[in-house]
């Protein structure tokens, strides 16, 4: 069985950091994710998806994420329920994130001109998990292809043709 989800969207408000009675950090925020189609009025619609992070990842998100920031979230969907003050059963569907990536720098948002197609900024990208292991806690985007090290990028030919023989093709 598989329960994985990957979302890219913008935060609707600053994350809320709280601590459980046992002292475990938990952060909640909502991600606005555009739909691939327009509504009847011709405007794009969005889904507003609640996201929860735990432990070190929660503290990191509270420190670095702000309203409007473009963010990628990877995790699992969880449905929980509880009984409210009126005795009614309430069901909540949310994403429990174990990996969060900041897809634009705060300078790009504040400057107001993030060029489309620009390279990924150097911002923290953190993965956690329920163990609180912390994942990546350094700066940078943790991709195989770093912006500062183009020697690993197989597509950095400056527009020159790539020499591929027929023997290299899998079909």
PDB file of N, CA, C and O in Angstrom, residues 44 57 77 130:
ATOM      1  N   UNK A  44      -8.597  30.757 -12.523  1.00  0.00           N
ATOM      2  CA  UNK A  44      -8.022  29.545 -11.928  1.00  0.00           C
ATOM      3  C   UNK A  44      -8.568  29.378 -10.521  1.00  0.00           C
ATOM      4  O   UNK A  44      -8.695  30.330  -9.772  1.00  0.00           O
ATOM      5  N   UNK A  57      11.613  19.703  11.887  1.00  0.00           N
ATOM      6  CA  UNK A  57      11.029  20.240  10.663  1.00  0.00           C
ATOM      7  C   UNK A  57       9.992  21.316  10.986  1.00  0.00           C
ATOM      8  O   UNK A  57       9.904  22.329  10.290  1.00  0.00           O
ATOM      9  N   UNK A  77      -1.127  11.601   3.472  1.00  0.00           N
ATOM     10  CA  UNK A  77      -2.441  12.103   3.860  1.00  0.00           C
ATOM     11  C   UNK A  77      -2.891  11.361   5.107  1.00  0.00           C
ATOM     12  O   UNK A  77      -2.735  10.135   5.211  1.00  0.00           O
ATOM     13  N   UNK A 130       8.884  11.274  11.134  1.00  0.00           N
ATOM     14  CA  UNK A 130       8.331  11.153  12.469  1.00  0.00           C
ATOM     15  C   UNK A 130       9.385  10.855  13.512  1.00  0.00           C
ATOM     16  O   UNK A 130       9.129  10.975  14.690  1.00  0.00           O
TER      17      UNK A 130
END
